[in-house]
PDB file of C-alpha atoms and ligand atoms in Angstrom:
ATOM      1  CA  MET A 160      23.626 -73.464 -28.431  1.00 79.00           C
ATOM      2  CA  GLU A 161      23.059 -75.845 -25.555  1.00 95.00           C
ATOM      3  CA  PHE A 162      21.527 -74.168 -22.468  1.00 96.00           C
ATOM      4  CA  TRP A 163      24.422 -74.693 -20.029  1.00 96.00           C
ATOM      5  CA  LYS A 164      26.887 -73.578 -22.675  1.00 96.00           C
ATOM      6  CA  VAL A 165      24.882 -70.343 -23.077  1.00 97.00           C
ATOM      7  CA  LEU A 166      25.032 -69.747 -19.315  1.00 97.00           C
ATOM      8  CA  GLU A 167      28.768 -70.331 -19.272  1.00 95.00           C
ATOM      9  CA  GLU A 168      29.514 -68.346 -22.428  1.00 96.00           C
ATOM     10  CA  ARG A 169      27.575 -65.232 -21.443  1.00 97.00           C
ATOM     11  CA  ARG A 170      29.926 -62.458 -20.429  1.00 97.00           C
ATOM     12  CA  SER A 171      29.722 -58.707 -20.109  1.00 97.00           C
ATOM     13  CA  ILE A 172      31.290 -57.485 -23.334  1.00 97.00           C
ATOM     14  CA  ARG A 173      32.650 -53.943 -23.332  1.00 96.00           C
ATOM     15  CA  GLU A 174      34.400 -53.784 -26.718  1.00 96.00           C
ATOM     16  CA  PHE A 175      32.284 -54.075 -29.831  1.00 97.00           C
ATOM     17  CA  ASP A 176      33.262 -54.480 -33.481  1.00 97.00           C
ATOM     18  CA  THR A 177      32.273 -51.093 -34.915  1.00 96.00           C
ATOM     19  CA  GLU A 178      32.477 -52.437 -38.483  1.00 96.00           C
ATOM     20  CA  ARG A 179      29.906 -55.190 -37.995  1.00 97.00           C
ATOM     21  CA  ALA A 180      26.215 -54.296 -38.031  1.00 97.00           C
ATOM     22  CA  VAL A 181      23.546 -56.448 -36.406  1.00 98.00           C
ATOM     23  CA  ASP A 182      20.795 -57.877 -38.594  1.00 98.00           C
ATOM     24  CA  PRO A 183      17.468 -56.301 -37.464  1.00 98.00           C
ATOM     25  CA  GLU A 184      15.933 -59.788 -37.410  1.00 98.00           C
ATOM     26  CA  LEU A 185      18.331 -60.725 -34.619  1.00 98.00           C
ATOM     27  CA  ILE A 186      17.214 -57.688 -32.637  1.00 98.00           C
ATOM     28  CA  ASP A 187      13.611 -58.847 -33.113  1.00 98.00           C
ATOM     29  CA  ARG A 188      14.625 -62.221 -31.675  1.00 98.00           C
ATOM     30  CA  LEU A 189      16.171 -60.526 -28.655  1.00 98.00           C
ATOM     31  CA  LEU A 190      12.938 -58.645 -28.034  1.00 98.00           C
ATOM     32  CA  GLU A 191      10.963 -61.880 -28.356  1.00 98.00           C
ATOM     33  CA  ALA A 192      13.254 -63.397 -25.735  1.00 98.00           C
ATOM     34  CA  ALA A 193      12.765 -60.361 -23.503  1.00 98.00           C
ATOM     35  CA  ILE A 194       8.987 -60.570 -23.464  1.00 98.00           C
ATOM     36  CA  LEU A 195       9.043 -64.296 -22.698  1.00 98.00           C
ATOM     37  CA  ALA A 196      10.305 -63.443 -19.214  1.00 98.00           C
ATOM     38  CA  PRO A 197       7.935 -63.988 -16.307  1.00 98.00           C
ATOM     39  CA  THR A 198       6.360 -60.935 -14.639  1.00 96.00           C
ATOM     40  CA  ALA A 199       4.589 -60.445 -11.346  1.00 94.00           C
ATOM     41  CA  GLY A 200       0.865 -60.832 -11.908  1.00 91.00           C
ATOM     42  CA  ASP A 201       1.627 -61.054 -15.624  1.00 94.00           C
ATOM     43  CA  ARG A 202       1.629 -57.224 -15.709  1.00 94.00           C
ATOM     44  CA  GLN A 203       4.499 -57.007 -18.262  1.00 97.00           C
ATOM     45  CA  PRO A 204       5.497 -53.529 -17.068  1.00 97.00           C
ATOM     46  CA  TRP A 205       8.182 -52.899 -19.652  1.00 98.00           C
ATOM     47  CA  HIS A 206       9.005 -50.902 -22.726  1.00 98.00           C
ATOM     48  CA  PHE A 207      12.060 -51.245 -24.942  1.00 98.00           C
ATOM     49  CA  VAL A 208      13.686 -48.360 -26.802  1.00 98.00           C
ATOM     50  CA  VAL A 209      15.829 -49.726 -29.621  1.00 98.00           C
ATOM     51  CA  THR A 210      18.164 -47.556 -31.641  1.00 98.00           C
ATOM     52  CA  SER A 211      21.095 -47.634 -33.988  1.00 98.00           C
ATOM     53  CA  ASN A 212      20.736 -43.920 -34.729  1.00 97.00           C
ATOM     54  CA  PRO A 213      24.124 -42.263 -34.020  1.00 96.00           C
ATOM     55  CA  GLU A 214      22.578 -39.083 -32.571  1.00 97.00           C
ATOM     56  CA  VAL A 215      20.289 -41.011 -30.248  1.00 98.00           C
ATOM     57  CA  LYS A 216      23.130 -43.311 -29.223  1.00 97.00           C
ATOM     58  CA  GLU A 217      25.202 -40.240 -28.367  1.00 97.00           C
ATOM     59  CA  LYS A 218      22.450 -39.030 -26.050  1.00 97.00           C
ATOM     60  CA  ILE A 219      22.362 -42.417 -24.356  1.00 98.00           C
ATOM     61  CA  VAL A 220      26.143 -42.471 -23.907  1.00 97.00           C
ATOM     62  CA  ALA A 221      26.003 -38.962 -22.446  1.00 97.00           C
ATOM     63  CA  ASN A 222      23.769 -40.275 -19.664  1.00 97.00           C
ATOM     64  CA  ALA A 223      25.627 -43.509 -18.992  1.00 97.00           C
ATOM     65  CA  LEU A 224      27.915 -42.110 -16.315  1.00 94.00           C
ATOM     66  CA  ARG A 225      31.132 -41.979 -18.362  1.00 88.00           C
ATOM     67  CA  GLN A 226      30.735 -45.497 -19.697  1.00 90.00           C
ATOM     68  CA  THR A 227      31.838 -44.494 -23.147  1.00 94.00           C
ATOM     69  CA  PHE A 228      32.512 -48.103 -24.150  1.00 95.00           C
ATOM     70  CA  ILE A 229      28.855 -48.485 -25.052  1.00 97.00           C
ATOM     71  CA  ALA A 230      29.355 -46.029 -27.934  1.00 95.00           C
ATOM     72  CA  SER A 231      31.049 -48.766 -29.956  1.00 96.00           C
ATOM     73  CA  ALA A 232      27.905 -50.923 -29.967  1.00 98.00           C
ATOM     74  CA  PRO A 233      25.939 -50.770 -33.241  1.00 98.00           C
ATOM     75  CA  VAL A 234      22.615 -51.151 -31.426  1.00 98.00           C
ATOM     76  CA  MET A 235      21.394 -50.116 -27.994  1.00 98.00           C
ATOM     77  CA  ILE A 236      18.310 -51.297 -26.169  1.00 98.00           C
ATOM     78  CA  VAL A 237      17.138 -49.103 -23.312  1.00 98.00           C
ATOM     79  CA  VAL A 238      14.993 -51.246 -21.046  1.00 98.00           C
ATOM     80  CA  CYS A 239      12.310 -49.186 -19.332  1.00 98.00           C
ATOM     81  CA  GLY A 240       9.946 -50.092 -16.538  1.00 98.00           C
ATOM     82  CA  GLU A 241       6.398 -48.847 -16.065  1.00 96.00           C
ATOM     83  CA  PRO A 242       5.661 -49.086 -12.317  1.00 94.00           C
ATOM     84  CA  GLU A 243       2.094 -47.824 -12.724  1.00 93.00           C
ATOM     85  CA  ARG A 244       1.305 -50.894 -14.781  1.00 93.00           C
ATOM     86  CA  SER A 245       2.423 -53.076 -11.881  1.00 89.00           C
ATOM     87  CA  GLY A 246       0.840 -50.772  -9.342  1.00 82.00           C
ATOM     88  CA  ALA A 247      -2.591 -51.146 -10.917  1.00 75.00           C
ATOM     89  CA  ARG A 248      -2.682 -54.597  -9.377  1.00 71.00           C
ATOM     90  CA  TRP A 249      -0.217 -54.550  -6.486  1.00 70.00           C
ATOM     91  CA  GLY A 250      -0.199 -51.038  -5.121  1.00 78.00           C
ATOM     92  CA  GLN A 251       2.776 -48.715  -5.210  1.00 79.00           C
ATOM     93  CA  MET A 252       4.819 -50.472  -2.549  1.00 75.00           C
ATOM     94  CA  MET A 253       5.184 -53.634  -4.610  1.00 86.00           C
ATOM     95  CA  ALA A 254       5.119 -51.834  -7.950  1.00 91.00           C
ATOM     96  CA  ASP A 255       8.701 -50.572  -7.850  1.00 91.00           C
ATOM     97  CA  LEU A 256      10.070 -53.903  -6.649  1.00 93.00           C
ATOM     98  CA  HIS A 257       8.130 -55.895  -9.226  1.00 95.00           C
ATOM     99  CA  THR A 258       8.979 -53.545 -12.051  1.00 96.00           C
ATOM    100  CA  ILE A 259      12.681 -53.841 -11.321  1.00 97.00           C
ATOM    101  CA  GLN A 260      12.488 -57.626 -10.999  1.00 97.00           C
ATOM    102  CA  ASP A 261      10.358 -57.999 -14.145  1.00 97.00           C
ATOM    103  CA  THR A 262      12.645 -55.845 -16.280  1.00 98.00           C
ATOM    104  CA  SER A 263      15.687 -57.615 -14.837  1.00 98.00           C
ATOM    105  CA  ALA A 264      14.257 -60.956 -15.956  1.00 98.00           C
ATOM    106  CA  ALA A 265      13.756 -59.484 -19.433  1.00 98.00           C
ATOM    107  CA  ILE A 266      17.318 -58.159 -19.500  1.00 99.00           C
ATOM    108  CA  GLU A 267      18.773 -61.530 -18.548  1.00 98.00           C
ATOM    109  CA  ASN A 268      16.718 -63.159 -21.313  1.00 98.00           C
ATOM    110  CA  ILE A 269      18.162 -60.627 -23.775  1.00 98.00           C
ATOM    111  CA  LEU A 270      21.706 -61.379 -22.626  1.00 98.00           C
ATOM    112  CA  LEU A 271      21.253 -65.140 -22.849  1.00 98.00           C
ATOM    113  CA  ALA A 272      19.521 -64.961 -26.218  1.00 98.00           C
ATOM    114  CA  ALA A 273      22.290 -62.698 -27.522  1.00 98.00           C
ATOM    115  CA  THR A 274      24.925 -65.181 -26.356  1.00 98.00           C
ATOM    116  CA  SER A 275      23.097 -68.064 -28.005  1.00 97.00           C
ATOM    117  CA  MET A 276      23.130 -66.163 -31.316  1.00 98.00           C
ATOM    118  CA  GLY A 277      26.807 -65.221 -31.144  1.00 97.00           C
ATOM    119  CA  LEU A 278      26.060 -61.618 -30.235  1.00 98.00           C
ATOM    120  CA  ALA A 279      27.754 -59.633 -27.498  1.00 98.00           C
ATOM    121  CA  ALA A 280      26.048 -57.455 -24.900  1.00 98.00           C
ATOM    122  CA  CYS A 281      26.404 -55.906 -21.485  1.00 98.00           C
ATOM    123  CA  TRP A 282      23.921 -55.021 -18.738  1.00 98.00           C
ATOM    124  CA  VAL A 283      24.522 -51.352 -17.958  1.00 98.00           C
ATOM    125  CA  SER A 284      22.488 -49.756 -15.235  1.00 97.00           C
ATOM    126  CA  ALA A 285      24.802 -47.002 -14.083  1.00 97.00           C
ATOM    127  CA  LEU A 286      22.818 -44.210 -15.714  1.00 98.00           C
ATOM    128  CA  ARG A 287      21.143 -40.901 -15.007  1.00 97.00           C
ATOM    129  CA  GLU A 288      17.515 -41.924 -15.074  1.00 98.00           C
ATOM    130  CA  ASP A 289      15.746 -38.552 -15.285  1.00 98.00           C
ATOM    131  CA  GLU A 290      18.205 -37.102 -17.784  1.00 98.00           C
ATOM    132  CA  LEU A 291      18.021 -40.194 -19.979  1.00 98.00           C
ATOM    133  CA  ARG A 292      14.221 -40.116 -19.911  1.00 98.00           C
ATOM    134  CA  GLN A 293      14.265 -36.506 -21.074  1.00 98.00           C
ATOM    135  CA  ALA A 294      16.945 -37.102 -23.700  1.00 98.00           C
ATOM    136  CA  LEU A 295      14.830 -39.874 -25.250  1.00 98.00           C
ATOM    137  CA  ASN A 296      11.571 -37.921 -24.909  1.00 98.00           C
ATOM    138  CA  LEU A 297      10.061 -40.717 -22.873  1.00 98.00           C
ATOM    139  CA  PRO A 298       6.842 -40.127 -20.964  1.00 98.00           C
ATOM    140  CA  GLU A 299       6.978 -39.615 -17.200  1.00 97.00           C
ATOM    141  CA  ASN A 300       5.516 -43.058 -16.519  1.00 96.00           C
ATOM    142  CA  LEU A 301       8.542 -44.845 -17.977  1.00 98.00           C
ATOM    143  CA  ARG A 302      11.706 -45.420 -15.962  1.00 98.00           C
ATOM    144  CA  PRO A 303      14.787 -46.132 -18.092  1.00 98.00           C
ATOM    145  CA  LEU A 304      16.408 -48.777 -15.882  1.00 98.00           C
ATOM    146  CA  ALA A 305      19.148 -50.257 -18.025  1.00 98.00           C
ATOM    147  CA  ILE A 306      21.026 -49.838 -21.263  1.00 98.00           C
ATOM    148  CA  VAL A 307      21.963 -52.983 -23.167  1.00 98.00           C
ATOM    149  CA  PRO A 308      24.549 -52.310 -25.897  1.00 98.00           C
ATOM    150  CA  ILE A 309      24.411 -55.046 -28.550  1.00 98.00           C
ATOM    151  CA  GLY A 310      26.892 -55.997 -31.233  1.00 98.00           C
ATOM    152  CA  TYR A 311      29.686 -58.421 -31.979  1.00 98.00           C
ATOM    153  CA  ALA A 312      32.609 -58.667 -29.602  1.00 98.00           C
ATOM    154  CA  ALA A 313      35.801 -56.977 -30.753  1.00 97.00           C
ATOM    155  CA  LYS A 314      37.576 -58.716 -27.927  1.00 89.00           C
ATOM    156  CA  ARG A 315      36.551 -61.392 -25.459  1.00 86.00           C
ATOM    157  CA  PRO A 316      37.095 -60.358 -21.855  1.00 90.00           C
ATOM    158  CA  GLY A 317      39.642 -62.113 -19.650  1.00 92.00           C
ATOM    159  CA  ALA A 318      38.790 -64.877 -17.225  1.00 93.00           C
ATOM    160  CA  ARG A 319      35.375 -64.709 -15.657  1.00 93.00           C
ATOM    161  CA  PRO A 320      35.413 -63.033 -12.250  1.00 92.00           C
ATOM    162  CA  PRO A 321      35.260 -65.938  -9.796  1.00 95.00           C
ATOM    163  CA  ARG A 322      31.837 -66.515  -8.307  1.00 97.00           C
ATOM    164  CA  ARG A 323      31.447 -66.728  -4.562  1.00 97.00           C
ATOM    165  CA  PRO A 324      31.217 -70.438  -3.754  1.00 98.00           C
ATOM    166  CA  ILE A 325      27.728 -71.886  -3.465  1.00 98.00           C
ATOM    167  CA  LYS A 326      28.454 -73.043   0.066  1.00 97.00           C
ATOM    168  CA  ASP A 327      29.143 -69.423   1.091  1.00 98.00           C
ATOM    169  CA  VAL A 328      25.973 -68.007  -0.436  1.00 98.00           C
ATOM    170  CA  THR A 329      23.502 -70.743   0.378  1.00 98.00           C
ATOM    171  CA  THR A 330      21.753 -71.962   3.479  1.00 98.00           C
ATOM    172  CA  PHE A 331      20.193 -75.387   3.218  1.00 97.00           C
ATOM    173  CA  ILE A 332      17.547 -75.799   5.885  1.00 97.00           C
ATOM    174  CA  LYS A 333      16.628 -79.409   6.615  1.00 94.00           C
TER     175      LYS A 333
HETATM  176  C1  LIG B 408      22.195 -54.970 -12.283  1.00 61.25           C
HETATM  177  C2  LIG B 408      23.503 -54.936 -13.047  1.00 61.25           C
HETATM  178  C3  LIG B 408      24.041 -53.715 -13.377  1.00 61.25           C
HETATM  179  C4  LIG B 408      25.233 -53.650 -14.107  1.00 61.25           C
HETATM  180  N1  LIG B 408      25.692 -52.422 -14.490  1.00 61.25           N
HETATM  181  C5  LIG B 408      26.833 -52.353 -15.202  1.00 61.25           C
HETATM  182  C6  LIG B 408      27.285 -51.090 -15.643  1.00 61.25           C
HETATM  183  O1  LIG B 408      26.670 -50.052 -15.413  1.00 61.25           O
HETATM  184  N2  LIG B 408      28.420 -51.068 -16.374  1.00 61.25           N
HETATM  185  C7  LIG B 408      29.126 -52.204 -16.694  1.00 61.25           C
HETATM  186  O2  LIG B 408      30.132 -52.105 -17.374  1.00 61.25           O
HETATM  187  N3  LIG B 408      28.700 -53.424 -16.284  1.00 61.25           N
HETATM  188  C8  LIG B 408      27.576 -53.522 -15.548  1.00 61.25           C
HETATM  189  N4  LIG B 408      27.109 -54.755 -15.159  1.00 61.25           N
HETATM  190  C9  LIG B 408      27.850 -55.973 -15.518  1.00 61.25           C
HETATM  191  C10 LIG B 408      28.649 -56.532 -14.324  1.00 61.25           C
HETATM  192  O3  LIG B 408      29.754 -55.707 -14.065  1.00 61.25           O
HETATM  193  C11 LIG B 408      29.097 -57.958 -14.665  1.00 61.25           C
HETATM  194  O4  LIG B 408      27.946 -58.769 -14.848  1.00 61.25           O
HETATM  195  C12 LIG B 408      29.966 -58.590 -13.591  1.00 61.25           C
HETATM  196  O5  LIG B 408      31.178 -57.900 -13.460  1.00 61.25           O
HETATM  197  C13 LIG B 408      30.268 -60.064 -13.880  1.00 61.25           C
HETATM  198  O6  LIG B 408      30.896 -60.225 -15.147  1.00 61.25           O
HETATM  199  P1  LIG B 408      30.231 -61.135 -16.298  1.00 61.25           P
HETATM  200  O7  LIG B 408      28.902 -60.498 -16.672  1.00 61.25           O
HETATM  201  O8  LIG B 408      31.221 -61.095 -17.447  1.00 61.25           O
HETATM  202  O9  LIG B 408      30.046 -62.516 -15.774  1.00 61.25           O
HETATM  203  C14 LIG B 408      25.928 -54.839 -14.459  1.00 61.25           C
HETATM  204  C15 LIG B 408      25.348 -56.068 -14.118  1.00 61.25           C
HETATM  205  C16 LIG B 408      24.150 -56.122 -13.444  1.00 61.25           C
HETATM  206  C17 LIG B 408      23.525 -57.471 -13.135  1.00 61.25           C
END
């Protein structure tokens, strides 16, 4: 799919086709897209938990602050950050900021790659971080920062929420 078309087509999908599984090779492609994202100091402070296991998915849903829509997705990717990996170079103050920015870049790559392959996804970061870490038996050094449910759309959302005009969100300094 052409790049601008991908940007325009990408939407947050919150209803997935529960009958349609996702080919594991497509999930591999999404992960390849994720790790192509840039990272501060090339620290790559991320870890991806991928599951289609119903019991594990249930645990994720339970910690997604009542966002039960994600349960209909056949696959979930929990994007985790590892601030210590950033901190080794930048110190703690920058580590949290960089980890969040680095994982965000990876998430956007996942969303765009999914769109380009006809998949549906949503960036979900309303979650209980500590509880989700424990539920997934993740080590203390990993911060689960977002859940990305992946599947095929059962329904396209309505019109895109209008973006604030560029002139209102931009300052050109000459
Ligand atoms: C950092 C971030 C966190 C988000 N968290 C959630 C979330 O927890 N639940 C949800 O349904 N959507 C979430 N979204 C999706 C936004 O609601 C969505 O991008 C926005 O409404 C614009 O719609 P669009 O993605 O279809 O263009 C999140 C998006 C971002 C960038």
